[in-house]
mmCIF file of C-alpha atoms in Angstrom:
data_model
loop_
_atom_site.group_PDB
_atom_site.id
_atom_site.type_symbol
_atom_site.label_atom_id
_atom_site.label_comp_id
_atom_site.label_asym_id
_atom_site.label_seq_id
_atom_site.Cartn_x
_atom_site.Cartn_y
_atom_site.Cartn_z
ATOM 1 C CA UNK S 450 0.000 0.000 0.000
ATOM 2 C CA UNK S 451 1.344 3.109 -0.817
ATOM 3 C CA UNK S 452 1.482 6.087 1.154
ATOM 4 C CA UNK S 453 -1.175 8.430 0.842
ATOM 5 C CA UNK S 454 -0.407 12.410 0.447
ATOM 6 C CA UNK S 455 -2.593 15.228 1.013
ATOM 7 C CA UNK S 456 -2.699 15.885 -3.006
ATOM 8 C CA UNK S 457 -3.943 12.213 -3.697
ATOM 9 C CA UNK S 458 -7.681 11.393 -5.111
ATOM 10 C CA UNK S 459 -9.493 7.996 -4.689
ATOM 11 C CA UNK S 460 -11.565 8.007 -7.826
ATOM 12 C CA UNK S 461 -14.203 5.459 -7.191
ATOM 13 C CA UNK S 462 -15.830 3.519 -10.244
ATOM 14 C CA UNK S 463 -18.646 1.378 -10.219
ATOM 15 C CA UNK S 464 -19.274 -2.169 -12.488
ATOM 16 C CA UNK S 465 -21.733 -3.857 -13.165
ATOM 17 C CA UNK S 466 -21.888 -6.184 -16.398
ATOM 18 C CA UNK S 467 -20.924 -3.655 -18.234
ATOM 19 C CA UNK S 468 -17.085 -4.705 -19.183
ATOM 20 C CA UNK S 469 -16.734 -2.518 -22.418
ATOM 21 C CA UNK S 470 -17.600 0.311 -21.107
ATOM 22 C CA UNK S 471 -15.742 0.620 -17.744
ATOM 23 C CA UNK S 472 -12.639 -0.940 -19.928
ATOM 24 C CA UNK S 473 -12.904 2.988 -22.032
ATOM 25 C CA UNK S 474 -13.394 4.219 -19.004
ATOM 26 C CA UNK S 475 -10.771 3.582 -17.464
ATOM 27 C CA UNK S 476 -8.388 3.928 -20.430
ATOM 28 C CA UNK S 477 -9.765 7.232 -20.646
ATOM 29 C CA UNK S 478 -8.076 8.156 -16.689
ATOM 30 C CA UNK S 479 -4.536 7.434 -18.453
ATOM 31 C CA UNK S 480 -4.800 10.590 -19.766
ATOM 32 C CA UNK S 481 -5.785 12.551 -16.598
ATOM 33 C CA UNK S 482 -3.081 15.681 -16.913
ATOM 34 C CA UNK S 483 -3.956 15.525 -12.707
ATOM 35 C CA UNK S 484 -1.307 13.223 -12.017
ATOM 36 C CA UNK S 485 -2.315 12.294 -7.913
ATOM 37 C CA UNK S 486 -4.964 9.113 -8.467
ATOM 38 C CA UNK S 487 -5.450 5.800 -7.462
ATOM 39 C CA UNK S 488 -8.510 3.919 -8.743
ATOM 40 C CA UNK S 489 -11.106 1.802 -6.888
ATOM 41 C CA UNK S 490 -12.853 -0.548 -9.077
ATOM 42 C CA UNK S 491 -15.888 -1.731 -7.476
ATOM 43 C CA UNK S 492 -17.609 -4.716 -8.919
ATOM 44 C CA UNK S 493 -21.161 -5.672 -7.681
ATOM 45 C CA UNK S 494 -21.611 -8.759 -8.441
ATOM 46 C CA UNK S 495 -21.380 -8.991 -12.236
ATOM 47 C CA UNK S 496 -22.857 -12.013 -13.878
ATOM 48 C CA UNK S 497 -20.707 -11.271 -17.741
ATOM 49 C CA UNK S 498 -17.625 -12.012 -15.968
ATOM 50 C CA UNK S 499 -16.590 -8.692 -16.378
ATOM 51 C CA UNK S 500 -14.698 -8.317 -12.773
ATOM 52 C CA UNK S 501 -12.696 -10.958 -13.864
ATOM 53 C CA UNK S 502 -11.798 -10.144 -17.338
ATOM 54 C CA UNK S 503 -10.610 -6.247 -16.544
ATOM 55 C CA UNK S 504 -8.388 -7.613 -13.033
ATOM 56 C CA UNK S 505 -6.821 -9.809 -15.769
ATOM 57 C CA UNK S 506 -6.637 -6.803 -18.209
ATOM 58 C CA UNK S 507 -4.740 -5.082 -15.452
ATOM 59 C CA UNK S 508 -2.601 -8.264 -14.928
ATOM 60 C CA UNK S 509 -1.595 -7.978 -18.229
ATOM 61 C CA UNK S 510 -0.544 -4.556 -18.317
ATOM 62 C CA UNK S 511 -3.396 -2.957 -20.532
ATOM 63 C CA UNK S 512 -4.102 -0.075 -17.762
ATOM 64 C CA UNK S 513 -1.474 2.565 -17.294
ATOM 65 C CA UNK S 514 -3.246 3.589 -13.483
ATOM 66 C CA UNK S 515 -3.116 2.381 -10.316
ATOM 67 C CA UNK S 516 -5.972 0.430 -9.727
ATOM 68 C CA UNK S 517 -7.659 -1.270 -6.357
ATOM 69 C CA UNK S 518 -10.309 -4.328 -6.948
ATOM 70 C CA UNK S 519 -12.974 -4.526 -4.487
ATOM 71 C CA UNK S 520 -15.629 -7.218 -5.439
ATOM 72 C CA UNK S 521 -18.790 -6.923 -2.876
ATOM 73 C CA UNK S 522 -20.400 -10.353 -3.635
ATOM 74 C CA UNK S 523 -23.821 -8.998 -4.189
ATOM 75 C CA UNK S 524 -25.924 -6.546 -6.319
ATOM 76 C CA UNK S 525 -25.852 -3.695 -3.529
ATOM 77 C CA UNK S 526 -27.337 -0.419 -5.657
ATOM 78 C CA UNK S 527 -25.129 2.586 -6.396
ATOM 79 C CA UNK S 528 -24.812 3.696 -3.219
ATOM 80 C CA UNK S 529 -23.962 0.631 -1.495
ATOM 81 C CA UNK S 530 -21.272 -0.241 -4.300
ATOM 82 C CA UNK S 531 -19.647 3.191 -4.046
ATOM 83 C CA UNK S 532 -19.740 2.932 -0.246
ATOM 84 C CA UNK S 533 -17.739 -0.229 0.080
ATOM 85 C CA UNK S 534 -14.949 1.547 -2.192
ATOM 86 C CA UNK S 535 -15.490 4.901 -0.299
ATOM 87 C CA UNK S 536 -14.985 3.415 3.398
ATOM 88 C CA UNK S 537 -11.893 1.727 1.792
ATOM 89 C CA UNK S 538 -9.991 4.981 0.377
ATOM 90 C CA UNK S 539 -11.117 6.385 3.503
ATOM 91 C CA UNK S 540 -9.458 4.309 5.229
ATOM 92 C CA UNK S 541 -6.167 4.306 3.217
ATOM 93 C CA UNK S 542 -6.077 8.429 4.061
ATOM 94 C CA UNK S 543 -7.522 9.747 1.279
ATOM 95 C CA UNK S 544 -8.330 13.606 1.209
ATOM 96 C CA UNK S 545 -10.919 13.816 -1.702
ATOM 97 C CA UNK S 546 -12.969 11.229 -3.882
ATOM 98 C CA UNK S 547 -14.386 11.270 -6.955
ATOM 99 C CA UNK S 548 -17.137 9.495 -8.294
ATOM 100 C CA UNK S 549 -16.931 8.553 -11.546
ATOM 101 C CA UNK S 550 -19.680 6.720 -13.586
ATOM 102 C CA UNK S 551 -18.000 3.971 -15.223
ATOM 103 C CA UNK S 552 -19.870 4.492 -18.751
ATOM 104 C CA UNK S 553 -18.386 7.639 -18.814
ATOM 105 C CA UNK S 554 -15.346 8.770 -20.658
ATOM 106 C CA UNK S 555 -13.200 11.906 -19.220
ATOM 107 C CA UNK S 556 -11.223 15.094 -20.985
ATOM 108 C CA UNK S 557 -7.859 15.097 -20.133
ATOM 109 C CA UNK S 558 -8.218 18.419 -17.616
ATOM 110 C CA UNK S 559 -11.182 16.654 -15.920
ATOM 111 C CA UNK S 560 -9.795 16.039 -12.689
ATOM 112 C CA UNK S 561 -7.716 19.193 -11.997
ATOM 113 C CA UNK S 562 -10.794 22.207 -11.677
ATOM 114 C CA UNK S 563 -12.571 19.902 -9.584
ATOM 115 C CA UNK S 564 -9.438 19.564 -7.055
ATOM 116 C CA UNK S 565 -8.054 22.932 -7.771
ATOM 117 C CA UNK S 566 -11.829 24.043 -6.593
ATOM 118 C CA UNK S 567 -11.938 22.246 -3.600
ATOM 119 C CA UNK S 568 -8.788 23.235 -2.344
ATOM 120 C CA UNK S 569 -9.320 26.934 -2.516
ATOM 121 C CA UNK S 570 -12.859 27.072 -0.572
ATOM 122 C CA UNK S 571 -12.585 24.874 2.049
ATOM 123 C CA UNK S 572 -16.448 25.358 2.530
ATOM 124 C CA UNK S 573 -16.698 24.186 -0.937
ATOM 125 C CA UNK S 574 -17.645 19.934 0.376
ATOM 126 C CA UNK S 575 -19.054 18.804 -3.341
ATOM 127 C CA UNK S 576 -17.983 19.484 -6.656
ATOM 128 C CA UNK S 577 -19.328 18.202 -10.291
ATOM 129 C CA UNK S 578 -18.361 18.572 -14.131
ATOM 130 C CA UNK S 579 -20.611 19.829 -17.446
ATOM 131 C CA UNK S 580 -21.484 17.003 -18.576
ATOM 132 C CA UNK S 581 -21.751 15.681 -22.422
ATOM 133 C CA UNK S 582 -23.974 13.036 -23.988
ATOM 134 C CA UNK S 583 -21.171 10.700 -25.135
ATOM 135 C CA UNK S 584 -20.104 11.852 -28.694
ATOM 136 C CA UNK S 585 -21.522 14.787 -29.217
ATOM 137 C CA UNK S 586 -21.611 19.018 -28.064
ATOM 138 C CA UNK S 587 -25.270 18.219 -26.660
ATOM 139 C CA UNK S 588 -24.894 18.871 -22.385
ATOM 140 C CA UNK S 589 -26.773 16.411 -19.856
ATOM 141 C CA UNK S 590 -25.476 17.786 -16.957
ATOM 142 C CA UNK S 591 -24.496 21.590 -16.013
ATOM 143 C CA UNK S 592 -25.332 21.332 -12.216
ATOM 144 C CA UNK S 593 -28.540 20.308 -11.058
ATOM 145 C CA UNK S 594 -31.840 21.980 -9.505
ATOM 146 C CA UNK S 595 -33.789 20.700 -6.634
ATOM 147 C CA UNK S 596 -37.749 21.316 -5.484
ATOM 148 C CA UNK S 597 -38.112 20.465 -1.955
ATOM 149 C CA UNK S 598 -41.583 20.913 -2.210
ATOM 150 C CA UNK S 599 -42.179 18.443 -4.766
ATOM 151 C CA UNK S 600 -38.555 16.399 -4.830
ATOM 152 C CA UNK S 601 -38.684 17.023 -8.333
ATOM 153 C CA UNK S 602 -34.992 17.101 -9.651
ATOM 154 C CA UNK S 603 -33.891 18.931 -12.716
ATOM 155 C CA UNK S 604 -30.551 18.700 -15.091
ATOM 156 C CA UNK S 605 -29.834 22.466 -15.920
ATOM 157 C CA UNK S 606 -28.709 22.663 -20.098
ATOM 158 C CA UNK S 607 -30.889 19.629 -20.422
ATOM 159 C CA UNK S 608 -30.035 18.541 -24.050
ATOM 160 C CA UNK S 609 -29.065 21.890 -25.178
ATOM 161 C CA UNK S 610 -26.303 22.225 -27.707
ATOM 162 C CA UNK S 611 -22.967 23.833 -25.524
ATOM 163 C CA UNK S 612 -22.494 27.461 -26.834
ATOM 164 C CA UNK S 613 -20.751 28.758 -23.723
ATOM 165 C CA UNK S 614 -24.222 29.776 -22.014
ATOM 166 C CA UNK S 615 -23.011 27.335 -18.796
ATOM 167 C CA UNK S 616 -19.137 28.344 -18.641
ATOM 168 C CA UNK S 617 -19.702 30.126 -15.146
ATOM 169 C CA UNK S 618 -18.796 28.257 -12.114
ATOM 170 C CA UNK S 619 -21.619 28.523 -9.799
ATOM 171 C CA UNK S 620 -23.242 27.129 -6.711
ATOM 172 C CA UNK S 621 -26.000 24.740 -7.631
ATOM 173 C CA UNK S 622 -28.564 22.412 -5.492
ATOM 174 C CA UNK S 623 -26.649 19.096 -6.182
ATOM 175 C CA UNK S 624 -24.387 17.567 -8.389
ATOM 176 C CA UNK S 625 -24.686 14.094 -10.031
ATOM 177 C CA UNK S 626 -23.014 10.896 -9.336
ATOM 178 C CA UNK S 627 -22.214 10.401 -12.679
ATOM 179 C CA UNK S 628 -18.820 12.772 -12.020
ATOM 180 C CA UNK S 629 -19.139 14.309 -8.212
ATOM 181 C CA UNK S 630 -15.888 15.185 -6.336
ATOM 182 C CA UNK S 631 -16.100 15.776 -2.228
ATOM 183 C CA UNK S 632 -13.711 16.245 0.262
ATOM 184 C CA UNK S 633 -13.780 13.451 3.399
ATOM 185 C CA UNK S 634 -14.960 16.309 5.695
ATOM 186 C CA UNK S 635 -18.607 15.442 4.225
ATOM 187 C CA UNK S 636 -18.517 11.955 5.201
ATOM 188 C CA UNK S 637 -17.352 13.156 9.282
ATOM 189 C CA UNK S 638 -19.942 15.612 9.197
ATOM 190 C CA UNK S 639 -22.878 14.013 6.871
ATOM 191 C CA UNK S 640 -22.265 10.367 6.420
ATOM 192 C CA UNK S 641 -22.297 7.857 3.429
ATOM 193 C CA UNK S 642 -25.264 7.380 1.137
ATOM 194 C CA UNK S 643 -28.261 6.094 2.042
ATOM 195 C CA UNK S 644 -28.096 2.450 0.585
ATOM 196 C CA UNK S 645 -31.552 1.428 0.963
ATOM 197 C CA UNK S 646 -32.665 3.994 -2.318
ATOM 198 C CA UNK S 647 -30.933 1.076 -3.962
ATOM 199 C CA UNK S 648 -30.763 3.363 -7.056
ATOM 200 C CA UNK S 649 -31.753 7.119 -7.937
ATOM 201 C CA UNK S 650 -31.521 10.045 -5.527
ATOM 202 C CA UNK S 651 -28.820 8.728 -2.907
ATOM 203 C CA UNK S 652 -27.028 11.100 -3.858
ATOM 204 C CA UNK S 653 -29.188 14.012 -4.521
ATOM 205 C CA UNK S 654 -30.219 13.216 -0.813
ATOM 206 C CA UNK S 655 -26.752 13.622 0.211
ATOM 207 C CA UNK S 656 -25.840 17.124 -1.566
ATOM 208 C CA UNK S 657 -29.029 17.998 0.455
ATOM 209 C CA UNK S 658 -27.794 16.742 3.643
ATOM 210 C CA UNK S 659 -24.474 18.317 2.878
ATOM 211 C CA UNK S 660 -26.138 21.589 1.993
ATOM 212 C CA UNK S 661 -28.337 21.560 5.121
ATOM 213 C CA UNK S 662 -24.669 21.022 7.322
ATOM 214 C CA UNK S 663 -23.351 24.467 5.772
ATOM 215 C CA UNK S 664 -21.345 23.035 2.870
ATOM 216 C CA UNK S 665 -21.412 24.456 -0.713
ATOM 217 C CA UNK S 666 -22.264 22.934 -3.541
ATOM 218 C CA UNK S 667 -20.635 23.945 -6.900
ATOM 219 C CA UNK S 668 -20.123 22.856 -10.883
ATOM 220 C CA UNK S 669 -17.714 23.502 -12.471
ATOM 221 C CA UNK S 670 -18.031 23.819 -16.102
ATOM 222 C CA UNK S 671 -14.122 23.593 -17.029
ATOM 223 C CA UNK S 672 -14.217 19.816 -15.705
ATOM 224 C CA UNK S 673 -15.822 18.252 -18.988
ATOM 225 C CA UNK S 674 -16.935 14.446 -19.172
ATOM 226 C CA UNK S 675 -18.926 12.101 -21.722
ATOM 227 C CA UNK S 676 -21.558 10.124 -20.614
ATOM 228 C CA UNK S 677 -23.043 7.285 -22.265
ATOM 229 C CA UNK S 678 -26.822 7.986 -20.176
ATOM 230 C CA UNK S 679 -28.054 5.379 -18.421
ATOM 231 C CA UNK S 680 -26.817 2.322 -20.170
ATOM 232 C CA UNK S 681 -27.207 -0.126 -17.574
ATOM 233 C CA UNK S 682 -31.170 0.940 -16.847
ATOM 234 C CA UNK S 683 -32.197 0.536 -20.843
ATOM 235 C CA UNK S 684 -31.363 4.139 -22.164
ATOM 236 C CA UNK S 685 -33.935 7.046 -22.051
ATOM 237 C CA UNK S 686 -35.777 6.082 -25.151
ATOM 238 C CA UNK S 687 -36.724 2.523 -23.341
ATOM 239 C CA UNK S 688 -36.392 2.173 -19.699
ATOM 240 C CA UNK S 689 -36.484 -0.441 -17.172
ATOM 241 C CA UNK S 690 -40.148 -1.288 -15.278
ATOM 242 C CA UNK S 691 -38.107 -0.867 -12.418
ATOM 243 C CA UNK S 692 -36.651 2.881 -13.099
ATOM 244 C CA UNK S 693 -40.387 4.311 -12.318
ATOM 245 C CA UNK S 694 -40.596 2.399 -9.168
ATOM 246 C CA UNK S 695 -37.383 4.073 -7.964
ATOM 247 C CA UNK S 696 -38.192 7.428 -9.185
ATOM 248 C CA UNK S 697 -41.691 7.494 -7.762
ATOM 249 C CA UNK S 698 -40.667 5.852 -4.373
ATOM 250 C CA UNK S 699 -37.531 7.528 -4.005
ATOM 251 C CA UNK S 700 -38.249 11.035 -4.916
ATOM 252 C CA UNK S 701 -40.421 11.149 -1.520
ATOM 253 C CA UNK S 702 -37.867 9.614 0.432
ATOM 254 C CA UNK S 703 -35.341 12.313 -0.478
ATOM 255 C CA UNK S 704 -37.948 15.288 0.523
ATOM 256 C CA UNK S 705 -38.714 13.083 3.999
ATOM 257 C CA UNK S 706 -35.486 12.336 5.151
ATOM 258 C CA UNK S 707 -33.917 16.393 4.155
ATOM 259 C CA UNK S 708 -37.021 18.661 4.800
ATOM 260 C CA UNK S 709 -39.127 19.990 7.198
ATOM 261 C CA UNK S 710 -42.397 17.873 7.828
ATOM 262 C CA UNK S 711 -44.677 20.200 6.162
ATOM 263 C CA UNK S 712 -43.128 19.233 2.935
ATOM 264 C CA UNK S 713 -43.988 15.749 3.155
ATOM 265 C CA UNK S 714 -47.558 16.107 2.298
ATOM 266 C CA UNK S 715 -47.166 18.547 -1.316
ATOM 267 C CA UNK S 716 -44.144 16.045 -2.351
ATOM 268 C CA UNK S 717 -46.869 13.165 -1.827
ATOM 269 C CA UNK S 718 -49.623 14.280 -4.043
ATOM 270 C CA UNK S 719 -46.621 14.957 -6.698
ATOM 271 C CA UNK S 720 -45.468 11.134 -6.552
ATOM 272 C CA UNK S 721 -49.530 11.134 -8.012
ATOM 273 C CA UNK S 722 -48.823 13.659 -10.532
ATOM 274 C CA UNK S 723 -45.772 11.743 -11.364
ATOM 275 C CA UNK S 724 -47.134 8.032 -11.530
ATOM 276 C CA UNK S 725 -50.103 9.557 -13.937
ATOM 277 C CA UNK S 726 -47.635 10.904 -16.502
ATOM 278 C CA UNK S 727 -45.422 8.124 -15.947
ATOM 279 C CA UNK S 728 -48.983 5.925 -17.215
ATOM 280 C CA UNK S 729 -49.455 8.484 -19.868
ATOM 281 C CA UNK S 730 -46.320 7.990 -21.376
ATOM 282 C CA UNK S 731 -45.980 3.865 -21.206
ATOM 283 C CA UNK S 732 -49.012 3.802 -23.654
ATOM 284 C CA UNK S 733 -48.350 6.934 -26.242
ATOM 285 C CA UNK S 734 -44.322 5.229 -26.387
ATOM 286 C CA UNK S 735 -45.607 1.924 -26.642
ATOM 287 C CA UNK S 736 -43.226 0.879 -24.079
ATOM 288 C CA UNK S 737 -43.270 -3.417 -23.277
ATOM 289 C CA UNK S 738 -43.875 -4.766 -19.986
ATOM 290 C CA UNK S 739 -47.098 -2.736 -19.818
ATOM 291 C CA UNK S 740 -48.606 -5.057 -16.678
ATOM 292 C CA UNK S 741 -44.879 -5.173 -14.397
ATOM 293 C CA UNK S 742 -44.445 -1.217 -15.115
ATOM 294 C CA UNK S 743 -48.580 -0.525 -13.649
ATOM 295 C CA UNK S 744 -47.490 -3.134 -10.714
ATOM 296 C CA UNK S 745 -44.241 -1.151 -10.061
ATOM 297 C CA UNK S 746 -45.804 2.070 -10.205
ATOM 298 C CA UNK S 747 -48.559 0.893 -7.476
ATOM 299 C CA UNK S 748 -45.960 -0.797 -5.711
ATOM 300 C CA UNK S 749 -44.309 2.274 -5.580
ATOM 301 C CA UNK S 750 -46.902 5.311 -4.303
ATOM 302 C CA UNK S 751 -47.301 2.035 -1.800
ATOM 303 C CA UNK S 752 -43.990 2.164 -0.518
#
């Protein structure tokens, strides 16, 4: 083990049966012009043998960064995957982490605004890149919005072409997994994720949490990534029956567990709102699974 400086960044990235994409992913990192980095691969429980094929990529010299493997033995959700690898860098004496979806791909300079950021406010707990769909000038992520009343979350530059209109650094209401960079100071004062959101909104919850503890929350548009967009959930023109469930369910749970009680009772009549047009849109898209999606949705405004 080697011995852990002040300057040093666990980047933590999460697989799951999804070997050719975490395999550019981390190529990509070889590239990083921020040369203080030590990867934690994460695997949770991949059925493609993936795990197995990139630890003998490494073996065989095909990654030029240092990487940890951490294999959890089950299917634990994003959070619970990306906490194993957290407590480990923690533990190691890490300083800052970064999160790093692993269907992502990352500019060269990705690494060094986020760092650069965090080390010159040190209120500044939780820092994020623009982020591009993979391939193209078309932004998914420029920071991210938040209504407490309804738990409604919102990408700001949401498919808009990139013609400068997001090059400000700015405070923002969370920043998504997909590329988020923190200090350790938010897991002393704040915690981990919540695991038990299994997927969506852990980590909205958290900037929340993190926001409500005095910490700021900031993008910073000079860190630039690629993002493939939701491989491993079906893409956004076909979703898993299970993505509503999560998004319904979970949406509540984030306004319950961050905001005052009188909250509670708008952000449940929008889960309605949102299981209606969730309806709505399985029949005019045709989507399949028509009778698990209903079941999930129920299921969901149950939970």
């Amino acid at each position: 083990m080697k011995q852990v400086t002040d300057k040093d960044v666990a980047i933590i990235i999460l697989n799951w049966n999804a070997y050719d994409d975490t395999f550019e992913c981390l190529k990509s990192l070889e590239h990083l012009t921020y040369p203080y980095f030590h990867v934690f691969l994460v695997d949770n429980a991949s059925q493609d043998n993936s795990f197995d094929k990139l630890r003998q990529d490494y073996k065989d010299g095909k990654f030029n960064v240092p990487i940890t493997f951490i294999q959890t033995g089950k299917n634990l959700g994003f959070a619970g995957g990306n906490n194993v690898a957290i407590k480990e860098a923690y533990k190691q004496g890490y300083e800052y982490f970064w999160m790093l979806n692993n269907d992502t791909v990352v500019d060269p300079n990705a690494l060094t605004p986020l760092v650069e950021t965090l080390e010159k406010d040190r209120q500044v707990g939780i820092v994020g890149s623009k982020i591009y769909y993979y391939g193209t000038n078309k932004i998914w992520f420029a920071g991210g919005k938040v209504n407490t009343w309804t738990g409604a979350c919102a990408h700001i530059g949401f498919k808009e072409e990139d013609k400068g209109q997001y090059n400000q650094l700015k405070e923002v209401d969370y920043i998504t997994g997909c590329s988020l960079c923190f200090r350790k100071e938010i897991l002393e004062t704040v915690g981990y994720m919540e695991e038990d959101y299994f997927l969506y909104y852990e980590e909205t919850d958290w900037n929340l949490k993190s926001s409500n503890k005095g910490w700021k929350i900031v993008y910073i548009p000079n860190s630039v990534i690629y993002h493939k967009v939701s491989i491993s959930s079906g893409g956004e023109s076909n979703p898993s029956p299970y993505v509503a469930f999560y998004d319904i369910r979970n949406g509540h749970w984030m306004v319950k567990r961050t905001q005052k009680k009188y909250k509670w009772i708008t952000s449940y009549l929008y889960r309605y709102y949102k299981a209606l047009k969730k309806l709505i849109k399985m029949v005019v898209c045709n989507y399949d699974r028509k009778l698990i999606r209903i079941k999930l949705i129920v299921k969901a405004l149950y939970e």
